[in-house]
PDB file of N, CA and C in Angstrom:
ATOM      1  N   MET A   1      74.776  74.689  19.220  1.00 52.00           N
ATOM      2  CA  MET A   1      74.365  75.893  19.333  1.00 52.00           C
ATOM      3  C   MET A   1      75.426  76.299  19.354  1.00 52.00           C
ATOM      4  N   PRO A   2      75.561  77.605  18.491  1.00 59.00           N
ATOM      5  CA  PRO A   2      76.234  78.788  18.218  1.00 59.00           C
ATOM      6  C   PRO A   2      76.331  79.299  19.497  1.00 59.00           C
ATOM      7  N   ASP A   3      77.713  79.979  20.169  1.00 59.00           N
ATOM      8  CA  ASP A   3      77.951  80.744  21.149  1.00 59.00           C
ATOM      9  C   ASP A   3      77.691  82.033  21.184  1.00 59.00           C
ATOM     10  N   ALA A   4      77.092  82.861  22.124  1.00 56.00           N
ATOM     11  CA  ALA A   4      76.498  84.390  21.975  1.00 56.00           C
ATOM     12  C   ALA A   4      77.826  85.014  21.563  1.00 56.00           C
ATOM     13  N   PRO A   5      77.732  86.521  21.216  1.00 62.00           N
ATOM     14  CA  PRO A   5      78.885  87.501  20.895  1.00 62.00           C
ATOM     15  C   PRO A   5      79.638  87.654  22.045  1.00 62.00           C
ATOM     16  N   LYS A   6      80.768  87.613  21.571  1.00 66.00           N
ATOM     17  CA  LYS A   6      81.197  88.115  22.992  1.00 66.00           C
ATOM     18  C   LYS A   6      81.160  89.257  23.528  1.00 66.00           C
ATOM     19  N   GLY A   7      80.860  89.820  24.883  1.00 60.00           N
ATOM     20  CA  GLY A   7      80.938  90.534  25.369  1.00 60.00           C
ATOM     21  C   GLY A   7      78.719  90.668  25.776  1.00 60.00           C
ATOM     22  N   ALA A   8      78.440  89.497  25.368  1.00 57.00           N
ATOM     23  CA  ALA A   8      76.915  90.113  25.058  1.00 57.00           C
ATOM     24  C   ALA A   8      76.619  88.538  26.357  1.00 57.00           C
ATOM     25  N   PRO A   9      75.901  88.938  26.977  1.00 56.00           N
ATOM     26  CA  PRO A   9      75.011  88.677  28.570  1.00 56.00           C
ATOM     27  C   PRO A   9      74.550  87.301  28.418  1.00 56.00           C
ATOM     28  N   ARG A  10      74.795  86.318  28.936  1.00 55.00           N
ATOM     29  CA  ARG A  10      73.996  85.197  28.873  1.00 55.00           C
ATOM     30  C   ARG A  10      72.650  85.693  29.541  1.00 55.00           C
ATOM     31  N   ALA A  11      71.128  84.732  29.450  1.00 50.00           N
ATOM     32  CA  ALA A  11      70.293  85.172  30.370  1.00 50.00           C
ATOM     33  C   ALA A  11      70.680  84.477  31.970  1.00 50.00           C
ATOM     34  N   GLN A  12      71.445  83.383  32.192  1.00 47.00           N
ATOM     35  CA  GLN A  12      71.899  82.792  33.198  1.00 47.00           C
ATOM     36  C   GLN A  12      72.817  84.065  34.018  1.00 47.00           C
ATOM     37  N   GLU A  13      73.419  84.638  33.223  1.00 52.00           N
ATOM     38  CA  GLU A  13      74.596  85.550  33.838  1.00 52.00           C
ATOM     39  C   GLU A  13      74.234  86.474  34.608  1.00 52.00           C
ATOM     40  N   VAL A  14      73.317  86.917  33.855  1.00 54.00           N
ATOM     41  CA  VAL A  14      72.305  88.082  34.057  1.00 54.00           C
ATOM     42  C   VAL A  14      72.321  88.429  36.242  1.00 54.00           C
ATOM     43  N   GLY A  15      71.004  87.391  36.151  1.00 62.00           N
ATOM     44  CA  GLY A  15      70.759  86.946  37.624  1.00 62.00           C
ATOM     45  C   GLY A  15      69.885  88.163  37.971  1.00 62.00           C
ATOM     46  N   ARG A  16      69.495  88.871  36.885  1.00 64.00           N
ATOM     47  CA  ARG A  16      67.932  89.796  37.334  1.00 64.00           C
ATOM     48  C   ARG A  16      66.852  89.504  36.618  1.00 64.00           C
ATOM     49  N   PRO A  17      66.047  89.301  37.134  1.00 69.00           N
ATOM     50  CA  PRO A  17      65.018  88.797  35.985  1.00 69.00           C
ATOM     51  C   PRO A  17      64.642  90.009  34.970  1.00 69.00           C
ATOM     52  N   VAL A  18      64.216  89.522  33.826  1.00 84.00           N
ATOM     53  CA  VAL A  18      63.956  91.040  32.471  1.00 84.00           C
ATOM     54  C   VAL A  18      62.247  91.477  33.479  1.00 84.00           C
ATOM     55  N   VAL A  19      61.117  90.050  33.951  1.00 85.00           N
ATOM     56  CA  VAL A  19      60.398  91.155  34.478  1.00 85.00           C
ATOM     57  C   VAL A  19      59.671  91.344  35.294  1.00 85.00           C
ATOM     58  N   THR A  20      59.718  92.822  35.738  1.00 86.00           N
ATOM     59  CA  THR A  20      60.528  93.042  37.461  1.00 86.00           C
ATOM     60  C   THR A  20      58.954  94.593  37.235  1.00 86.00           C
ATOM     61  N   PRO A  21      58.628  94.410  38.561  1.00 90.00           N
ATOM     62  CA  PRO A  21      57.528  95.063  39.278  1.00 90.00           C
ATOM     63  C   PRO A  21      57.222  96.197  38.209  1.00 90.00           C
ATOM     64  N   VAL A  22      58.647  97.076  38.341  1.00 91.00           N
ATOM     65  CA  VAL A  22      58.851  98.595  37.832  1.00 91.00           C
ATOM     66  C   VAL A  22      59.236  98.399  36.561  1.00 91.00           C
ATOM     67  N   ARG A  23      59.154  97.080  36.140  1.00 91.00           N
ATOM     68  CA  ARG A  23      58.491  97.192  34.356  1.00 91.00           C
ATOM     69  C   ARG A  23      57.155  96.940  34.064  1.00 91.00           C
ATOM     70  N   VAL A  24      56.772  96.576  34.581  1.00 93.00           N
ATOM     71  CA  VAL A  24      55.454  96.092  34.846  1.00 93.00           C
ATOM     72  C   VAL A  24      54.630  97.489  35.120  1.00 93.00           C
ATOM     73  N   VAL A  25      55.382  98.086  36.008  1.00 94.00           N
ATOM     74  CA  VAL A  25      54.275  99.971  36.307  1.00 94.00           C
ATOM     75  C   VAL A  25      54.312 100.259  34.672  1.00 94.00           C
ATOM     76  N   ILE A  26      55.762 100.211  34.395  1.00 94.00           N
ATOM     77  CA  ILE A  26      56.193 101.086  33.082  1.00 94.00           C
ATOM     78  C   ILE A  26      55.279 100.712  31.944  1.00 94.00           C
ATOM     79  N   GLY A  27      54.991  99.690  31.611  1.00 94.00           N
ATOM     80  CA  GLY A  27      54.239  98.458  30.833  1.00 94.00           C
ATOM     81  C   GLY A  27      53.075  99.172  30.861  1.00 94.00           C
ATOM     82  N   LEU A  28      52.257  98.803  32.083  1.00 95.00           N
ATOM     83  CA  LEU A  28      50.556 100.075  32.685  1.00 95.00           C
ATOM     84  C   LEU A  28      50.355 101.508  31.789  1.00 95.00           C
ATOM     85  N   CYS A  29      51.652 102.325  32.801  1.00 95.00           N
ATOM     86  CA  CYS A  29      51.984 103.495  32.331  1.00 95.00           C
ATOM     87  C   CYS A  29      51.701 103.854  30.523  1.00 95.00           C
ATOM     88  N   LEU A  30      52.418 102.838  30.055  1.00 95.00           N
ATOM     89  CA  LEU A  30      52.491 103.429  28.229  1.00 95.00           C
ATOM     90  C   LEU A  30      51.130 102.501  27.975  1.00 95.00           C
ATOM     91  N   VAL A  31      50.887 101.828  28.337  1.00 96.00           N
ATOM     92  CA  VAL A  31      49.171 101.175  27.880  1.00 96.00           C
ATOM     93  C   VAL A  31      48.001 101.709  28.192  1.00 96.00           C
ATOM     94  N   ALA A  32      48.089 102.309  29.265  1.00 94.00           N
ATOM     95  CA  ALA A  32      46.812 102.820  29.639  1.00 94.00           C
ATOM     96  C   ALA A  32      45.506 104.318  28.911  1.00 94.00           C
ATOM     97  N   PRO A  33      46.914 105.048  28.032  1.00 94.00           N
ATOM     98  CA  PRO A  33      46.247 106.080  27.617  1.00 94.00           C
ATOM     99  C   PRO A  33      45.526 104.910  26.179  1.00 94.00           C
ATOM    100  N   PHE A  34      46.281 104.191  25.479  1.00 93.00           N
ATOM    101  CA  PHE A  34      45.429 102.852  24.438  1.00 93.00           C
ATOM    102  C   PHE A  34      44.418 102.863  25.049  1.00 93.00           C
ATOM    103  N   VAL A  35      44.224 101.998  25.542  1.00 93.00           N
ATOM    104  CA  VAL A  35      43.501 101.759  26.662  1.00 93.00           C
ATOM    105  C   VAL A  35      42.117 101.970  26.667  1.00 93.00           C
ATOM    106  N   ALA A  36      42.590 103.935  27.112  1.00 91.00           N
ATOM    107  CA  ALA A  36      41.467 104.472  27.399  1.00 91.00           C
ATOM    108  C   ALA A  36      40.837 105.683  26.113  1.00 91.00           C
ATOM    109  N   MET A  37      41.775 104.966  24.859  1.00 91.00           N
ATOM    110  CA  MET A  37      41.167 105.964  23.309  1.00 91.00           C
ATOM    111  C   MET A  37      40.343 104.980  22.974  1.00 91.00           C
ATOM    112  N   LEU A  38      40.654 103.695  23.168  1.00 92.00           N
ATOM    113  CA  LEU A  38      40.722 102.677  22.014  1.00 92.00           C
ATOM    114  C   LEU A  38      39.061 102.015  22.731  1.00 92.00           C
ATOM    115  N   TRP A  39      38.322 102.520  23.864  1.00 90.00           N
ATOM    116  CA  TRP A  39      37.448 101.981  24.688  1.00 90.00           C
ATOM    117  C   TRP A  39      36.568 103.293  24.398  1.00 90.00           C
ATOM    118  N   VAL A  40      35.619 102.971  23.381  1.00 88.00           N
ATOM    119  CA  VAL A  40      35.716 104.946  22.565  1.00 88.00           C
ATOM    120  C   VAL A  40      33.805 104.992  23.970  1.00 88.00           C
ATOM    121  N   GLY A  41      32.870 103.446  23.760  1.00 88.00           N
ATOM    122  CA  GLY A  41      32.373 103.523  24.271  1.00 88.00           C
ATOM    123  C   GLY A  41      32.331 104.342  25.626  1.00 88.00           C
ATOM    124  N   SER A  42      32.876 104.764  26.584  1.00 86.00           N
ATOM    125  CA  SER A  42      32.913 105.149  27.897  1.00 86.00           C
ATOM    126  C   SER A  42      32.751 106.733  27.831  1.00 86.00           C
ATOM    127  N   TYR A  43      33.022 107.218  26.479  1.00 87.00           N
ATOM    128  CA  TYR A  43      33.088 108.560  26.279  1.00 87.00           C
ATOM    129  C   TYR A  43      32.745 109.277  25.442  1.00 87.00           C
ATOM    130  N   ALA A  44      31.698 108.048  24.296  1.00 88.00           N
ATOM    131  CA  ALA A  44      31.020 109.042  23.505  1.00 88.00           C
ATOM    132  C   ALA A  44      29.451 109.127  23.749  1.00 88.00           C
ATOM    133  N   LYS A  45      29.778 110.700  24.448  1.00 88.00           N
ATOM    134  CA  LYS A  45      28.473 111.036  25.022  1.00 88.00           C
ATOM    135  C   LYS A  45      28.995 112.737  24.722  1.00 88.00           C
ATOM    136  N   ILE A  46      27.631 113.366  25.049  1.00 90.00           N
ATOM    137  CA  ILE A  46      28.218 114.681  25.179  1.00 90.00           C
ATOM    138  C   ILE A  46      28.225 115.819  26.787  1.00 90.00           C
ATOM    139  N   ASP A  47      27.149 114.627  27.663  1.00 88.00           N
ATOM    140  CA  ASP A  47      27.510 115.439  28.854  1.00 88.00           C
ATOM    141  C   ASP A  47      28.318 114.422  29.465  1.00 88.00           C
ATOM    142  N   PRO A  48      28.901 114.848  30.420  1.00 92.00           N
ATOM    143  CA  PRO A  48      28.998 116.547  30.791  1.00 92.00           C
ATOM    144  C   PRO A  48      29.591 117.630  30.258  1.00 92.00           C
ATOM    145  N   THR A  49      29.075 118.738  30.133  1.00 87.00           N
ATOM    146  CA  THR A  49      29.765 119.650  29.066  1.00 87.00           C
ATOM    147  C   THR A  49      31.131 120.112  29.993  1.00 87.00           C
ATOM    148  N   PHE A  50      32.494 121.151  29.809  1.00 89.00           N
ATOM    149  CA  PHE A  50      33.092 121.179  30.041  1.00 89.00           C
ATOM    150  C   PHE A  50      33.151 123.213  29.465  1.00 89.00           C
ATOM    151  N   ILE A  51      33.017 124.487  30.243  1.00 92.00           N
ATOM    152  CA  ILE A  51      33.293 125.584  29.335  1.00 92.00           C
ATOM    153  C   ILE A  51      32.537 125.362  27.668  1.00 92.00           C
ATOM    154  N   GLY A  52      31.037 124.972  27.775  1.00 92.00           N
ATOM    155  CA  GLY A  52      30.152 124.744  27.207  1.00 92.00           C
ATOM    156  C   GLY A  52      31.561 123.320  25.189  1.00 92.00           C
ATOM    157  N   ILE A  53      32.407 122.477  25.604  1.00 91.00           N
ATOM    158  CA  ILE A  53      32.777 121.467  25.387  1.00 91.00           C
ATOM    159  C   ILE A  53      32.189 120.507  25.572  1.00 91.00           C
ATOM    160  N   PRO A  54      31.372 119.997  24.733  1.00 93.00           N
ATOM    161  CA  PRO A  54      31.183 118.272  25.167  1.00 93.00           C
ATOM    162  C   PRO A  54      31.794 117.162  25.697  1.00 93.00           C
ATOM    163  N   PHE A  55      31.828 116.201  26.247  1.00 92.00           N
ATOM    164  CA  PHE A  55      32.813 115.323  26.517  1.00 92.00           C
ATOM    165  C   PHE A  55      33.709 114.585  25.818  1.00 92.00           C
ATOM    166  N   PHE A  56      33.047 114.328  24.529  1.00 92.00           N
ATOM    167  CA  PHE A  56      33.895 113.270  23.782  1.00 92.00           C
ATOM    168  C   PHE A  56      35.266 114.571  23.885  1.00 92.00           C
ATOM    169  N   TYR A  57      35.716 116.028  23.395  1.00 91.00           N
ATOM    170  CA  TYR A  57      36.436 116.594  23.317  1.00 91.00           C
ATOM    171  C   TYR A  57      37.430 116.871  24.072  1.00 91.00           C
ATOM    172  N   TRP A  58      36.508 116.903  24.679  1.00 91.00           N
ATOM    173  CA  TRP A  58      37.224 117.493  26.378  1.00 91.00           C
ATOM    174  C   TRP A  58      38.166 116.427  27.058  1.00 91.00           C
ATOM    175  N   TYR A  59      37.624 115.174  27.464  1.00 92.00           N
ATOM    176  CA  TYR A  59      38.053 113.423  27.748  1.00 92.00           C
ATOM    177  C   TYR A  59      39.336 113.346  26.700  1.00 92.00           C
ATOM    178  N   GLN A  60      39.280 113.564  25.349  1.00 92.00           N
ATOM    179  CA  GLN A  60      40.406 113.498  24.497  1.00 92.00           C
ATOM    180  C   GLN A  60      41.749 114.673  24.951  1.00 92.00           C
ATOM    181  N   MET A  61      41.594 115.149  24.834  1.00 93.00           N
ATOM    182  CA  MET A  61      42.349 116.446  25.871  1.00 93.00           C
ATOM    183  C   MET A  61      43.085 116.408  26.833  1.00 93.00           C
ATOM    184  N   LEU A  62      41.683 115.680  27.472  1.00 93.00           N
ATOM    185  CA  LEU A  62      43.209 115.932  29.149  1.00 93.00           C
ATOM    186  C   LEU A  62      43.195 114.680  28.722  1.00 93.00           C
ATOM    187  N   TRP A  63      42.902 113.560  28.160  1.00 94.00           N
ATOM    188  CA  TRP A  63      44.170 112.634  27.695  1.00 94.00           C
ATOM    189  C   TRP A  63      45.815 112.939  27.149  1.00 94.00           C
ATOM    190  N   VAL A  64      45.206 113.501  26.112  1.00 95.00           N
ATOM    191  CA  VAL A  64      46.801 114.671  25.983  1.00 95.00           C
ATOM    192  C   VAL A  64      47.840 114.591  26.770  1.00 95.00           C
ATOM    193  N   LEU A  65      47.173 115.695  28.080  1.00 96.00           N
ATOM    194  CA  LEU A  65      48.277 115.391  29.316  1.00 96.00           C
ATOM    195  C   LEU A  65      48.158 114.856  30.141  1.00 96.00           C
ATOM    196  N   VAL A  66      47.391 113.970  30.306  1.00 96.00           N
ATOM    197  CA  VAL A  66      47.461 112.272  31.110  1.00 96.00           C
ATOM    198  C   VAL A  66      48.888 111.957  30.204  1.00 96.00           C
ATOM    199  N   SER A  67      48.505 111.341  28.921  1.00 96.00           N
ATOM    200  CA  SER A  67      49.545 110.633  28.608  1.00 96.00           C
ATOM    201  C   SER A  67      51.582 111.143  28.805  1.00 96.00           C
ATOM    202  N   THR A  68      51.055 112.060  27.859  1.00 97.00           N
ATOM    203  CA  THR A  68      52.282 113.170  28.229  1.00 97.00           C
ATOM    204  C   THR A  68      52.333 112.548  29.938  1.00 97.00           C
ATOM    205  N   GLY A  69      52.085 112.580  30.931  1.00 96.00           N
ATOM    206  CA  GLY A  69      52.733 112.846  32.673  1.00 96.00           C
ATOM    207  C   GLY A  69      53.253 111.618  32.638  1.00 96.00           C
ATOM    208  N   LEU A  70      52.378 110.359  32.295  1.00 96.00           N
ATOM    209  CA  LEU A  70      52.195 109.091  32.360  1.00 96.00           C
ATOM    210  C   LEU A  70      54.517 108.240  31.367  1.00 96.00           C
ATOM    211  N   THR A  71      53.919 109.195  30.216  1.00 97.00           N
ATOM    212  CA  THR A  71      55.400 108.566  29.586  1.00 97.00           C
ATOM    213  C   THR A  71      56.832 109.369  30.183  1.00 97.00           C
ATOM    214  N   MET A  72      56.114 110.260  30.767  1.00 97.00           N
ATOM    215  CA  MET A  72      57.161 111.248  31.492  1.00 97.00           C
ATOM    216  C   MET A  72      58.030 110.211  32.503  1.00 97.00           C
ATOM    217  N   ILE A  73      56.750 109.473  33.752  1.00 96.00           N
ATOM    218  CA  ILE A  73      56.935 108.759  34.934  1.00 96.00           C
ATOM    219  C   ILE A  73      57.545 107.256  33.691  1.00 96.00           C
ATOM    220  N   ALA A  74      57.121 106.827  33.145  1.00 96.00           N
ATOM    221  CA  ALA A  74      57.399 105.725  32.246  1.00 96.00           C
ATOM    222  C   ALA A  74      59.039 106.161  32.032  1.00 96.00           C
ATOM    223  N   TYR A  75      59.258 107.158  31.504  1.00 96.00           N
ATOM    224  CA  TYR A  75      60.859 106.792  30.816  1.00 96.00           C
ATOM    225  C   TYR A  75      61.633 107.265  32.292  1.00 96.00           C
ATOM    226  N   LYS A  76      61.096 108.017  33.618  1.00 96.00           N
ATOM    227  CA  LYS A  76      62.143 108.336  34.732  1.00 96.00           C
ATOM    228  C   LYS A  76      62.458 106.912  35.333  1.00 96.00           C
ATOM    229  N   LEU A  77      61.641 106.005  34.819  1.00 94.00           N
ATOM    230  CA  LEU A  77      61.341 104.944  35.806  1.00 94.00           C
ATOM    231  C   LEU A  77      62.567 103.556  34.653  1.00 94.00           C
ATOM    232  N   TRP A  78      62.487 104.129  33.291  1.00 93.00           N
ATOM    233  CA  TRP A  78      63.406 103.504  33.400  1.00 93.00           C
ATOM    234  C   TRP A  78      64.342 103.851  33.324  1.00 93.00           C
ATOM    235  N   GLN A  79      64.978 104.803  33.477  1.00 93.00           N
ATOM    236  CA  GLN A  79      66.178 105.516  33.419  1.00 93.00           C
ATOM    237  C   GLN A  79      66.749 104.844  34.801  1.00 93.00           C
ATOM    238  N   ARG A  80      65.687 105.002  36.097  1.00 93.00           N
ATOM    239  CA  ARG A  80      66.374 104.327  37.582  1.00 93.00           C
ATOM    240  C   ARG A  80      66.766 103.254  37.088  1.00 93.00           C
ATOM    241  N   ASP A  81      65.787 102.677  36.734  1.00 89.00           N
ATOM    242  CA  ASP A  81      65.926 100.927  36.299  1.00 89.00           C
ATOM    243  C   ASP A  81      67.347 100.726  35.721  1.00 89.00           C
ATOM    244  N   GLN A  82      67.540 101.178  34.583  1.00 89.00           N
ATOM    245  CA  GLN A  82      69.130 101.071  33.832  1.00 89.00           C
ATOM    246  C   GLN A  82      69.907 101.358  34.851  1.00 89.00           C
ATOM    247  N   ARG A  83      69.549 102.102  35.045  1.00 89.00           N
ATOM    248  CA  ARG A  83      71.196 103.000  35.931  1.00 89.00           C
ATOM    249  C   ARG A  83      71.267 101.611  37.320  1.00 89.00           C
ATOM    250  N   GLY A  84      70.846 101.241  37.660  1.00 85.00           N
ATOM    251  CA  GLY A  84      70.148 100.801  38.711  1.00 85.00           C
ATOM    252  C   GLY A  84      70.561  98.959  38.276  1.00 85.00           C
ATOM    253  N   ARG A  85      70.705  99.069  36.975  1.00 83.00           N
ATOM    254  CA  ARG A  85      71.052  96.935  36.680  1.00 83.00           C
ATOM    255  C   ARG A  85      72.665  97.721  35.833  1.00 83.00           C
ATOM    256  N   LYS A  86      73.215  98.840  35.701  1.00 86.00           N
ATOM    257  CA  LYS A  86      73.619  98.700  34.720  1.00 86.00           C
ATOM    258  C   LYS A  86      75.371  98.714  36.477  1.00 86.00           C
ATOM    259  N   ALA A  87      74.294  99.709  37.135  1.00 85.00           N
ATOM    260  CA  ALA A  87      75.980  99.192  38.974  1.00 85.00           C
ATOM    261  C   ALA A  87      76.131  98.303  39.376  1.00 85.00           C
ATOM    262  N   ALA A  88      74.871  97.624  38.895  1.00 81.00           N
ATOM    263  CA  ALA A  88      74.989  96.279  40.081  1.00 81.00           C
ATOM    264  C   ALA A  88      75.626  95.289  38.866  1.00 81.00           C
ATOM    265  N   ALA A  89      76.029  95.430  37.394  1.00 79.00           N
ATOM    266  CA  ALA A  89      76.888  94.460  36.306  1.00 79.00           C
ATOM    267  C   ALA A  89      77.938  94.589  36.727  1.00 79.00           C
ATOM    268  N   THR A  90      78.641  96.133  37.207  1.00 83.00           N
ATOM    269  CA  THR A  90      79.756  96.872  37.316  1.00 83.00           C
ATOM    270  C   THR A  90      80.309  96.590  38.850  1.00 83.00           C
ATOM    271  N   THR A  91      78.907  96.184  39.782  1.00 74.00           N
ATOM    272  CA  THR A  91      79.554  96.013  41.551  1.00 74.00           C
ATOM    273  C   THR A  91      80.672  94.360  41.729  1.00 74.00           C
ATOM    274  N   PRO A  92      81.384  94.677  41.976  1.00 69.00           N
ATOM    275  CA  PRO A  92      82.110  93.394  42.296  1.00 69.00           C
ATOM    276  C   PRO A  92      81.950  92.757  43.608  1.00 69.00           C
ATOM    277  N   GLY A  93      81.658  91.383  43.240  1.00 63.00           N
ATOM    278  CA  GLY A  93      81.116  90.447  43.534  1.00 63.00           C
ATOM    279  C   GLY A  93      79.649  90.218  43.380  1.00 63.00           C
ATOM    280  N   SER A  94      79.527  90.932  42.079  1.00 55.00           N
ATOM    281  CA  SER A  94      78.159  90.893  41.938  1.00 55.00           C
ATOM    282  C   SER A  94      77.054  89.073  40.490  1.00 55.00           C
ATOM    283  N   PRO A  95      76.651  88.735  40.661  1.00 58.00           N
ATOM    284  CA  PRO A  95      76.671  87.675  39.514  1.00 58.00           C
ATOM    285  C   PRO A  95      76.844  88.589  38.263  1.00 58.00           C
ATOM    286  N   ARG A  96      77.259  87.608  37.691  1.00 52.00           N
ATOM    287  CA  ARG A  96      77.346  88.652  35.840  1.00 52.00           C
ATOM    288  C   ARG A  96      76.406  87.790  35.381  1.00 52.00           C
TER     289      ARG A  96
END
């Protein structure tokens, strides 16, 4: 079996699982808008209207804002996760 490139950590050396609760939350934040938009039966109706706009349209526009917020949350969580991994990897005495 060929060796990994120099400097590349092996899975056993990292010591932290790849799937963490934070990463699950990140995944959920990114998948939720797709599920909401692909489930057309949940919003394919006219009522209730909002300032004269049928539900079908304002629901989709609302998801534009919700998706923006969820993507921002996922990005911030990812940054925090990466900072934590980097700090754990550079801390003396930590498993690498």
